[in-house]
Amino acid sequence: MSDWLAAIILGLVEGLTEFIPVSSTGHLLLLGHFMGFESTGKTFEVVIQLGAILAIISVYFQRLWTLAIRWPTDPGARHFILGLLIAFLPAAAAGVRLYPVIKGFLFETPLIICVALIVGGVLLLWLDRMKRAPRYLDVNTYPMRVYLFIGLFQCLALVPGVSRSGATIAGGLLLGTDKRSAAEFTFFLALPTMGGAVAWDLYKTWDQLDFTDVGLIAVGFATAFLTALLVVRFLLDFVSRHGFAPFAWWRIGVGVAGLALIAAGVGG
């Protein structure tokens, strides 16, 4: 398979999986492993997430603009922005501190990714079936402690295969949010988290990039943007109707398939 076709496939997978609780990074790394696709410093897998970020900005532009112009005078806007910052900081600090382990070991170990997918799927099934009346229905008015603990849960996603959106959704559900607002908060939290991750990764691997990588990244970026745009527009309604069980079973299936391929000696 050519690198260009692989870039398109990986861009599709990134866009389809970034905002659902199945671990886009885990999917990208496993696909790259089994397809024999290797980007310089694993930068491709991180940078194409910018396409997914752009999709969020496109869909939520009006709300983001309203927050931007109202925060100096609107206590509600300041509450949400501060809560978003509080939720972002734990993973940012842990990601910087653990970067060598994450990129040098966890990103290079498909077995860990497969196990994380399966374990996360089982936990997501349990949470989806949990009978608990939600107390917090609006992402704009979560208590500060809820923002903080969701941020701490997001740190679990530093292990590829756990899923950033899955970890934050799980944290939200355990803390008393409803499914729809838990999913929506992952969209907003993705902006500083993914943006920061891309910026830090570029800083750490800038000297490894070449023009071939930039071309592949551009293709993956555009593909990820278009597919993520569809996911962001329809995910909340899907979750409201069907919950998270379909994603949990998908995670388990991908994890089991990955383990089988590893046992068969497929991939690098």
PDB file of C-alpha atoms in Angstrom:
ATOM      1  CA  MET A   1       0.000   0.000   0.000  1.00  0.00           C
ATOM      2  CA  SER A   2       1.347   3.459  -0.925  1.00  0.00           C
ATOM      3  CA  ASP A   3       1.958   6.035   1.786  1.00  0.00           C
ATOM      4  CA  TRP A   4      -0.546   8.384   0.120  1.00  0.00           C
ATOM      5  CA  LEU A   5      -3.367   5.835   0.282  1.00  0.00           C
ATOM      6  CA  ALA A   6      -2.387   5.026   3.849  1.00  0.00           C
ATOM      7  CA  ALA A   7      -2.557   8.750   4.699  1.00  0.00           C
ATOM      8  CA  ILE A   8      -6.107   8.970   3.318  1.00  0.00           C
ATOM      9  CA  ILE A   9      -7.216   5.871   5.242  1.00  0.00           C
ATOM     10  CA  LEU A  10      -5.635   7.110   8.455  1.00  0.00           C
ATOM     11  CA  GLY A  11      -7.211  10.544   7.962  1.00  0.00           C
ATOM     12  CA  LEU A  12     -10.628   8.908   7.605  1.00  0.00           C
ATOM     13  CA  VAL A  13     -10.064   6.884  10.733  1.00  0.00           C
ATOM     14  CA  GLU A  14      -8.885   9.952  12.683  1.00  0.00           C
ATOM     15  CA  GLY A  15     -11.942  11.966  11.713  1.00  0.00           C
ATOM     16  CA  LEU A  16     -14.359   9.142  12.422  1.00  0.00           C
ATOM     17  CA  THR A  17     -12.890   8.152  15.784  1.00  0.00           C
ATOM     18  CA  GLU A  18     -11.493  11.309  17.424  1.00  0.00           C
ATOM     19  CA  PHE A  19     -14.703  12.334  19.176  1.00  0.00           C
ATOM     20  CA  ILE A  20     -16.216   8.946  19.891  1.00  0.00           C
ATOM     21  CA  PRO A  21     -14.931   6.931  22.867  1.00  0.00           C
ATOM     22  CA  VAL A  22     -12.894   4.381  20.918  1.00  0.00           C
ATOM     23  CA  SER A  23      -9.381   5.963  20.938  1.00  0.00           C
ATOM     24  CA  SER A  24      -8.444   7.563  17.646  1.00  0.00           C
ATOM     25  CA  THR A  25      -4.745   7.377  18.565  1.00  0.00           C
ATOM     26  CA  GLY A  26      -5.044   3.667  19.308  1.00  0.00           C
ATOM     27  CA  HIS A  27      -6.728   3.065  15.961  1.00  0.00           C
ATOM     28  CA  LEU A  28      -4.139   5.113  14.065  1.00  0.00           C
ATOM     29  CA  LEU A  29      -1.192   3.398  15.713  1.00  0.00           C
ATOM     30  CA  LEU A  30      -2.611  -0.092  15.195  1.00  0.00           C
ATOM     31  CA  LEU A  31      -3.473   0.613  11.558  1.00  0.00           C
ATOM     32  CA  GLY A  32      -0.047   2.096  10.937  1.00  0.00           C
ATOM     33  CA  HIS A  33       1.562  -0.942  12.553  1.00  0.00           C
ATOM     34  CA  PHE A  34      -0.380  -3.508  10.535  1.00  0.00           C
ATOM     35  CA  MET A  35      -0.208  -1.543   7.256  1.00  0.00           C
ATOM     36  CA  GLY A  36       3.499  -0.896   7.663  1.00  0.00           C
ATOM     37  CA  PHE A  37       2.995   2.882   7.623  1.00  0.00           C
ATOM     38  CA  GLU A  38       5.692   4.730   9.566  1.00  0.00           C
ATOM     39  CA  SER A  39       5.733   8.518   9.871  1.00  0.00           C
ATOM     40  CA  THR A  40       8.776  10.391  11.126  1.00  0.00           C
ATOM     41  CA  GLY A  41       8.613  10.502  14.912  1.00  0.00           C
ATOM     42  CA  LYS A  42       4.944   9.423  14.777  1.00  0.00           C
ATOM     43  CA  THR A  43       4.200  13.081  14.026  1.00  0.00           C
ATOM     44  CA  PHE A  44       1.638  12.325  11.306  1.00  0.00           C
ATOM     45  CA  GLU A  45      -0.643  10.582  13.806  1.00  0.00           C
ATOM     46  CA  VAL A  46      -0.618  13.623  16.070  1.00  0.00           C
ATOM     47  CA  VAL A  47      -0.703  16.518  13.614  1.00  0.00           C
ATOM     48  CA  ILE A  48      -3.681  15.324  11.551  1.00  0.00           C
ATOM     49  CA  GLN A  49      -5.716  15.817  14.717  1.00  0.00           C
ATOM     50  CA  LEU A  50      -5.681  19.498  13.750  1.00  0.00           C
ATOM     51  CA  GLY A  51      -8.232  18.594  11.097  1.00  0.00           C
ATOM     52  CA  ALA A  52     -10.543  17.313  13.815  1.00  0.00           C
ATOM     53  CA  ILE A  53      -9.949  20.482  15.863  1.00  0.00           C
ATOM     54  CA  LEU A  54     -10.939  22.597  12.871  1.00  0.00           C
ATOM     55  CA  ALA A  55     -14.160  20.589  12.594  1.00  0.00           C
ATOM     56  CA  ILE A  56     -15.106  21.528  16.175  1.00  0.00           C
ATOM     57  CA  ILE A  57     -14.338  25.186  15.543  1.00  0.00           C
ATOM     58  CA  SER A  58     -16.502  25.102  12.402  1.00  0.00           C
ATOM     59  CA  VAL A  59     -19.518  23.553  14.129  1.00  0.00           C
ATOM     60  CA  TYR A  60     -19.263  25.481  17.402  1.00  0.00           C
ATOM     61  CA  PHE A  61     -17.958  28.767  16.016  1.00  0.00           C
ATOM     62  CA  GLN A  62     -20.936  30.812  17.194  1.00  0.00           C
ATOM     63  CA  ARG A  63     -20.733  29.490  20.759  1.00  0.00           C
ATOM     64  CA  LEU A  64     -16.968  29.947  20.874  1.00  0.00           C
ATOM     65  CA  TRP A  65     -17.282  33.498  19.544  1.00  0.00           C
ATOM     66  CA  THR A  66     -19.953  34.295  22.123  1.00  0.00           C
ATOM     67  CA  LEU A  67     -17.677  33.059  24.899  1.00  0.00           C
ATOM     68  CA  ALA A  68     -14.811  35.123  23.528  1.00  0.00           C
ATOM     69  CA  ILE A  69     -16.732  38.412  23.509  1.00  0.00           C
ATOM     70  CA  ARG A  70     -18.749  37.894  26.688  1.00  0.00           C
ATOM     71  CA  TRP A  71     -16.175  36.585  29.151  1.00  0.00           C
ATOM     72  CA  PRO A  72     -15.118  40.039  30.445  1.00  0.00           C
ATOM     73  CA  THR A  73     -18.693  40.884  31.533  1.00  0.00           C
ATOM     74  CA  ASP A  74     -20.531  37.539  31.781  1.00  0.00           C
ATOM     75  CA  PRO A  75     -19.919  35.471  34.964  1.00  0.00           C
ATOM     76  CA  GLY A  76     -21.383  32.397  33.257  1.00  0.00           C
ATOM     77  CA  ALA A  77     -18.909  32.619  30.380  1.00  0.00           C
ATOM     78  CA  ARG A  78     -16.019  33.095  32.827  1.00  0.00           C
ATOM     79  CA  HIS A  79     -17.195  30.087  34.847  1.00  0.00           C
ATOM     80  CA  PHE A  80     -17.123  27.828  31.800  1.00  0.00           C
ATOM     81  CA  ILE A  81     -13.790  29.114  30.488  1.00  0.00           C
ATOM     82  CA  LEU A  82     -12.185  28.692  33.913  1.00  0.00           C
ATOM     83  CA  GLY A  83     -13.671  25.198  34.210  1.00  0.00           C
ATOM     84  CA  LEU A  84     -12.294  24.282  30.782  1.00  0.00           C
ATOM     85  CA  LEU A  85      -8.846  25.516  31.802  1.00  0.00           C
ATOM     86  CA  ILE A  86      -8.989  23.525  35.047  1.00  0.00           C
ATOM     87  CA  ALA A  87      -9.984  20.390  33.126  1.00  0.00           C
ATOM     88  CA  PHE A  88      -7.156  20.889  30.620  1.00  0.00           C
ATOM     89  CA  LEU A  89      -4.238  21.439  33.015  1.00  0.00           C
ATOM     90  CA  PRO A  90      -3.799  17.946  34.555  1.00  0.00           C
ATOM     91  CA  ALA A  91      -3.311  16.177  31.221  1.00  0.00           C
ATOM     92  CA  ALA A  92      -1.149  19.022  29.918  1.00  0.00           C
ATOM     93  CA  ALA A  93       1.212  18.763  32.889  1.00  0.00           C
ATOM     94  CA  ALA A  94       1.301  14.962  32.800  1.00  0.00           C
ATOM     95  CA  GLY A  95       1.777  14.896  29.038  1.00  0.00           C
ATOM     96  CA  VAL A  96       4.819  17.167  29.153  1.00  0.00           C
ATOM     97  CA  ARG A  97       6.314  15.224  32.049  1.00  0.00           C
ATOM     98  CA  LEU A  98       5.709  11.774  30.542  1.00  0.00           C
ATOM     99  CA  TYR A  99       6.312  12.636  26.874  1.00  0.00           C
ATOM    100  CA  PRO A 100       9.422  10.408  26.436  1.00  0.00           C
ATOM    101  CA  VAL A 101       7.594   7.381  27.864  1.00  0.00           C
ATOM    102  CA  ILE A 102       4.454   8.033  25.829  1.00  0.00           C
ATOM    103  CA  LYS A 103       6.197   8.490  22.467  1.00  0.00           C
ATOM    104  CA  GLY A 104       9.131   6.160  23.047  1.00  0.00           C
ATOM    105  CA  PHE A 105       7.333   3.200  24.621  1.00  0.00           C
ATOM    106  CA  LEU A 106       3.531   3.357  24.722  1.00  0.00           C
ATOM    107  CA  PHE A 107       3.169   4.491  21.086  1.00  0.00           C
ATOM    108  CA  GLU A 108       5.438   1.628  20.035  1.00  0.00           C
ATOM    109  CA  THR A 109       3.639  -1.195  21.891  1.00  0.00           C
ATOM    110  CA  PRO A 110       0.544  -2.500  20.024  1.00  0.00           C
ATOM    111  CA  LEU A 111      -0.142  -5.060  22.760  1.00  0.00           C
ATOM    112  CA  ILE A 112      -0.783  -2.303  25.320  1.00  0.00           C
ATOM    113  CA  ILE A 113      -3.095  -0.519  22.888  1.00  0.00           C
ATOM    114  CA  CYS A 114      -5.176  -3.659  22.278  1.00  0.00           C
ATOM    115  CA  VAL A 115      -5.518  -4.427  25.980  1.00  0.00           C
ATOM    116  CA  ALA A 116      -6.489  -0.813  26.713  1.00  0.00           C
ATOM    117  CA  LEU A 117      -9.164  -0.947  23.997  1.00  0.00           C
ATOM    118  CA  ILE A 118     -10.695  -4.101  25.466  1.00  0.00           C
ATOM    119  CA  VAL A 119     -10.578  -2.997  29.107  1.00  0.00           C
ATOM    120  CA  GLY A 120     -11.961   0.416  28.196  1.00  0.00           C
ATOM    121  CA  GLY A 121     -14.772  -1.198  26.218  1.00  0.00           C
ATOM    122  CA  VAL A 122     -15.818  -3.362  29.158  1.00  0.00           C
ATOM    123  CA  LEU A 123     -15.803  -0.346  31.497  1.00  0.00           C
ATOM    124  CA  LEU A 124     -17.796   1.725  29.001  1.00  0.00           C
ATOM    125  CA  LEU A 125     -20.441  -1.023  28.803  1.00  0.00           C
ATOM    126  CA  TRP A 126     -20.730  -0.975  32.584  1.00  0.00           C
ATOM    127  CA  LEU A 127     -21.052   2.810  32.681  1.00  0.00           C
ATOM    128  CA  ASP A 128     -23.609   2.833  29.872  1.00  0.00           C
ATOM    129  CA  ARG A 129     -25.822   0.412  31.813  1.00  0.00           C
ATOM    130  CA  MET A 130     -25.368   2.168  35.125  1.00  0.00           C
ATOM    131  CA  LYS A 131     -28.718   3.290  36.542  1.00  0.00           C
ATOM    132  CA  ARG A 132     -28.004   6.699  37.984  1.00  0.00           C
ATOM    133  CA  ALA A 133     -30.061   9.879  37.733  1.00  0.00           C
ATOM    134  CA  PRO A 134     -27.851  12.639  36.272  1.00  0.00           C
ATOM    135  CA  ARG A 135     -27.413  15.832  38.289  1.00  0.00           C
ATOM    136  CA  TYR A 136     -25.557  17.988  35.761  1.00  0.00           C
ATOM    137  CA  LEU A 137     -27.072  18.523  32.327  1.00  0.00           C
ATOM    138  CA  ASP A 138     -25.337  21.673  31.054  1.00  0.00           C
ATOM    139  CA  VAL A 139     -21.594  21.834  30.313  1.00  0.00           C
ATOM    140  CA  ASN A 140     -21.627  25.565  31.023  1.00  0.00           C
ATOM    141  CA  THR A 141     -22.648  25.152  34.664  1.00  0.00           C
ATOM    142  CA  TYR A 142     -20.761  22.096  35.919  1.00  0.00           C
ATOM    143  CA  PRO A 143     -19.321  22.649  39.406  1.00  0.00           C
ATOM    144  CA  MET A 144     -15.583  23.354  39.423  1.00  0.00           C
ATOM    145  CA  ARG A 145     -14.838  20.020  41.102  1.00  0.00           C
ATOM    146  CA  VAL A 146     -16.562  18.224  38.203  1.00  0.00           C
ATOM    147  CA  TYR A 147     -14.368  20.044  35.669  1.00  0.00           C
ATOM    148  CA  LEU A 148     -11.286  19.169  37.740  1.00  0.00           C
ATOM    149  CA  PHE A 149     -12.057  15.475  38.100  1.00  0.00           C
ATOM    150  CA  ILE A 150     -12.973  15.144  34.431  1.00  0.00           C
ATOM    151  CA  GLY A 151      -9.541  16.636  33.729  1.00  0.00           C
ATOM    152  CA  LEU A 152      -7.913  14.072  35.994  1.00  0.00           C
ATOM    153  CA  PHE A 153      -9.748  11.281  34.176  1.00  0.00           C
ATOM    154  CA  GLN A 154      -8.443  12.671  30.879  1.00  0.00           C
ATOM    155  CA  CYS A 155      -4.905  11.873  32.083  1.00  0.00           C
ATOM    156  CA  LEU A 156      -5.728   8.185  31.614  1.00  0.00           C
ATOM    157  CA  ALA A 157      -5.869   8.835  27.867  1.00  0.00           C
ATOM    158  CA  LEU A 158      -2.122   9.410  27.785  1.00  0.00           C
ATOM    159  CA  VAL A 159      -2.062   5.635  27.339  1.00  0.00           C
ATOM    160  CA  PRO A 160      -2.977   5.053  23.653  1.00  0.00           C
ATOM    161  CA  GLY A 161      -6.063   2.876  23.420  1.00  0.00           C
ATOM    162  CA  VAL A 162      -7.759   4.389  26.465  1.00  0.00           C
ATOM    163  CA  SER A 163      -9.409   7.226  24.465  1.00  0.00           C
ATOM    164  CA  ARG A 164      -9.438  10.881  25.433  1.00  0.00           C
ATOM    165  CA  SER A 165     -13.159  11.247  24.827  1.00  0.00           C
ATOM    166  CA  GLY A 166     -13.827   7.887  26.510  1.00  0.00           C
ATOM    167  CA  ALA A 167     -11.909   8.878  29.642  1.00  0.00           C
ATOM    168  CA  THR A 168     -13.610  12.263  29.949  1.00  0.00           C
ATOM    169  CA  ILE A 169     -17.059  10.792  29.266  1.00  0.00           C
ATOM    170  CA  ALA A 170     -16.476   8.071  31.857  1.00  0.00           C
ATOM    171  CA  GLY A 171     -15.374  10.676  34.380  1.00  0.00           C
ATOM    172  CA  GLY A 172     -18.414  12.813  33.654  1.00  0.00           C
ATOM    173  CA  LEU A 173     -20.863   9.935  34.020  1.00  0.00           C
ATOM    174  CA  LEU A 174     -19.316   8.841  37.322  1.00  0.00           C
ATOM    175  CA  LEU A 175     -19.550  12.417  38.598  1.00  0.00           C
ATOM    176  CA  GLY A 176     -23.236  12.748  37.720  1.00  0.00           C
ATOM    177  CA  THR A 177     -23.411  14.294  34.238  1.00  0.00           C
ATOM    178  CA  ASP A 178     -25.833  13.044  31.612  1.00  0.00           C
ATOM    179  CA  LYS A 179     -24.599  11.261  28.494  1.00  0.00           C
ATOM    180  CA  ARG A 180     -25.267  14.093  26.061  1.00  0.00           C
ATOM    181  CA  SER A 181     -23.494  16.828  28.016  1.00  0.00           C
ATOM    182  CA  ALA A 182     -20.596  14.473  28.854  1.00  0.00           C
ATOM    183  CA  ALA A 183     -20.086  13.891  25.131  1.00  0.00           C
ATOM    184  CA  GLU A 184     -20.426  17.588  24.353  1.00  0.00           C
ATOM    185  CA  PHE A 185     -17.806  18.557  26.936  1.00  0.00           C
ATOM    186  CA  THR A 186     -15.290  16.324  25.176  1.00  0.00           C
ATOM    187  CA  PHE A 187     -15.669  18.556  22.102  1.00  0.00           C
ATOM    188  CA  PHE A 188     -14.757  21.707  24.010  1.00  0.00           C
ATOM    189  CA  LEU A 189     -12.005  20.059  26.049  1.00  0.00           C
ATOM    190  CA  ALA A 190     -10.490  18.738  22.810  1.00  0.00           C
ATOM    191  CA  LEU A 191      -9.613  22.269  21.678  1.00  0.00           C
ATOM    192  CA  PRO A 192      -6.935  23.079  24.288  1.00  0.00           C
ATOM    193  CA  THR A 193      -5.918  19.447  24.820  1.00  0.00           C
ATOM    194  CA  MET A 194      -5.390  18.448  21.202  1.00  0.00           C
ATOM    195  CA  GLY A 195      -4.041  21.863  20.252  1.00  0.00           C
ATOM    196  CA  GLY A 196      -1.505  21.696  23.068  1.00  0.00           C
ATOM    197  CA  ALA A 197      -0.518  18.124  22.189  1.00  0.00           C
ATOM    198  CA  VAL A 198       0.092  19.037  18.551  1.00  0.00           C
ATOM    199  CA  ALA A 199       2.093  22.139  19.457  1.00  0.00           C
ATOM    200  CA  TRP A 200       4.282  20.231  21.930  1.00  0.00           C
ATOM    201  CA  ASP A 201       4.838  17.346  19.537  1.00  0.00           C
ATOM    202  CA  LEU A 202       5.855  19.707  16.743  1.00  0.00           C
ATOM    203  CA  TYR A 203       8.245  21.439  19.119  1.00  0.00           C
ATOM    204  CA  LYS A 204       9.844  18.139  20.128  1.00  0.00           C
ATOM    205  CA  THR A 205      10.100  16.640  16.617  1.00  0.00           C
ATOM    206  CA  TRP A 206      10.510  19.704  14.384  1.00  0.00           C
ATOM    207  CA  ASP A 207      14.006  18.722  13.278  1.00  0.00           C
ATOM    208  CA  GLN A 208      12.707  15.314  12.096  1.00  0.00           C
ATOM    209  CA  LEU A 209      10.089  16.635   9.653  1.00  0.00           C
ATOM    210  CA  ASP A 210      10.704  16.675   5.904  1.00  0.00           C
ATOM    211  CA  PHE A 211       8.697  17.723   2.845  1.00  0.00           C
ATOM    212  CA  THR A 212       7.370  14.202   2.279  1.00  0.00           C
ATOM    213  CA  ASP A 213       5.922  14.162   5.756  1.00  0.00           C
ATOM    214  CA  VAL A 214       4.301  17.571   5.229  1.00  0.00           C
ATOM    215  CA  GLY A 215       2.517  16.347   2.098  1.00  0.00           C
ATOM    216  CA  LEU A 216       1.185  13.243   3.788  1.00  0.00           C
ATOM    217  CA  ILE A 217       0.093  15.294   6.800  1.00  0.00           C
ATOM    218  CA  ALA A 218      -1.811  17.713   4.522  1.00  0.00           C
ATOM    219  CA  VAL A 219      -3.738  14.840   2.931  1.00  0.00           C
ATOM    220  CA  GLY A 220      -4.484  13.288   6.304  1.00  0.00           C
ATOM    221  CA  PHE A 221      -5.491  16.674   7.717  1.00  0.00           C
ATOM    222  CA  ALA A 222      -8.040  17.403   4.987  1.00  0.00           C
ATOM    223  CA  THR A 223      -9.537  13.917   5.180  1.00  0.00           C
ATOM    224  CA  ALA A 224      -9.751  14.061   8.985  1.00  0.00           C
ATOM    225  CA  PHE A 225     -11.466  17.468   8.848  1.00  0.00           C
ATOM    226  CA  LEU A 226     -14.218  16.362   6.473  1.00  0.00           C
ATOM    227  CA  THR A 227     -15.012  13.140   8.318  1.00  0.00           C
ATOM    228  CA  ALA A 228     -14.803  14.734  11.782  1.00  0.00           C
ATOM    229  CA  LEU A 229     -17.217  17.425  10.613  1.00  0.00           C
ATOM    230  CA  LEU A 230     -19.868  14.758  10.031  1.00  0.00           C
ATOM    231  CA  VAL A 231     -19.182  13.067  13.376  1.00  0.00           C
ATOM    232  CA  VAL A 232     -19.390  16.294  15.398  1.00  0.00           C
ATOM    233  CA  ARG A 233     -22.679  17.238  13.750  1.00  0.00           C
ATOM    234  CA  PHE A 234     -24.406  13.912  14.461  1.00  0.00           C
ATOM    235  CA  LEU A 235     -22.724  12.379  17.528  1.00  0.00           C
ATOM    236  CA  LEU A 236     -24.782  14.036  20.285  1.00  0.00           C
ATOM    237  CA  ASP A 237     -28.104  12.917  18.810  1.00  0.00           C
ATOM    238  CA  PHE A 238     -26.719   9.411  18.303  1.00  0.00           C
ATOM    239  CA  VAL A 239     -25.547   9.192  21.916  1.00  0.00           C
ATOM    240  CA  SER A 240     -28.889  10.485  23.178  1.00  0.00           C
ATOM    241  CA  ARG A 241     -30.697   7.683  21.339  1.00  0.00           C
ATOM    242  CA  HIS A 242     -28.263   4.773  21.587  1.00  0.00           C
ATOM    243  CA  GLY A 243     -25.874   5.512  24.452  1.00  0.00           C
ATOM    244  CA  PHE A 244     -22.264   4.317  24.357  1.00  0.00           C
ATOM    245  CA  ALA A 245     -22.735   0.549  24.032  1.00  0.00           C
ATOM    246  CA  PRO A 246     -22.100   0.461  20.236  1.00  0.00           C
ATOM    247  CA  PHE A 247     -18.732   2.139  20.780  1.00  0.00           C
ATOM    248  CA  ALA A 248     -17.887  -0.196  23.659  1.00  0.00           C
ATOM    249  CA  TRP A 249     -18.478  -3.293  21.519  1.00  0.00           C
ATOM    250  CA  TRP A 250     -16.458  -1.740  18.690  1.00  0.00           C
ATOM    251  CA  ARG A 251     -13.532  -1.177  21.048  1.00  0.00           C
ATOM    252  CA  ILE A 252     -13.653  -4.766  22.244  1.00  0.00           C
ATOM    253  CA  GLY A 253     -13.852  -6.091  18.680  1.00  0.00           C
ATOM    254  CA  VAL A 254     -10.890  -4.011  17.478  1.00  0.00           C
ATOM    255  CA  GLY A 255      -8.834  -4.969  20.537  1.00  0.00           C
ATOM    256  CA  VAL A 256      -9.502  -8.671  20.095  1.00  0.00           C
ATOM    257  CA  ALA A 257      -8.763  -8.488  16.358  1.00  0.00           C
ATOM    258  CA  GLY A 258      -5.533  -6.640  17.091  1.00  0.00           C
ATOM    259  CA  LEU A 259      -4.431  -9.295  19.590  1.00  0.00           C
ATOM    260  CA  ALA A 260      -5.183 -12.003  17.053  1.00  0.00           C
ATOM    261  CA  LEU A 261      -3.096 -10.237  14.383  1.00  0.00           C
ATOM    262  CA  ILE A 262      -0.233  -9.749  16.824  1.00  0.00           C
ATOM    263  CA  ALA A 263      -0.349 -13.442  17.727  1.00  0.00           C
ATOM    264  CA  ALA A 264      -0.291 -14.281  14.017  1.00  0.00           C
ATOM    265  CA  GLY A 265       2.824 -12.145  13.535  1.00  0.00           C
ATOM    266  CA  VAL A 266       1.156  -9.602  11.213  1.00  0.00           C
ATOM    267  CA  GLY A 267       2.718  -6.140  10.973  1.00  0.00           C
ATOM    268  CA  GLY A 268       6.043  -4.689  11.956  1.00  0.00           C
TER     269      GLY A 268
END
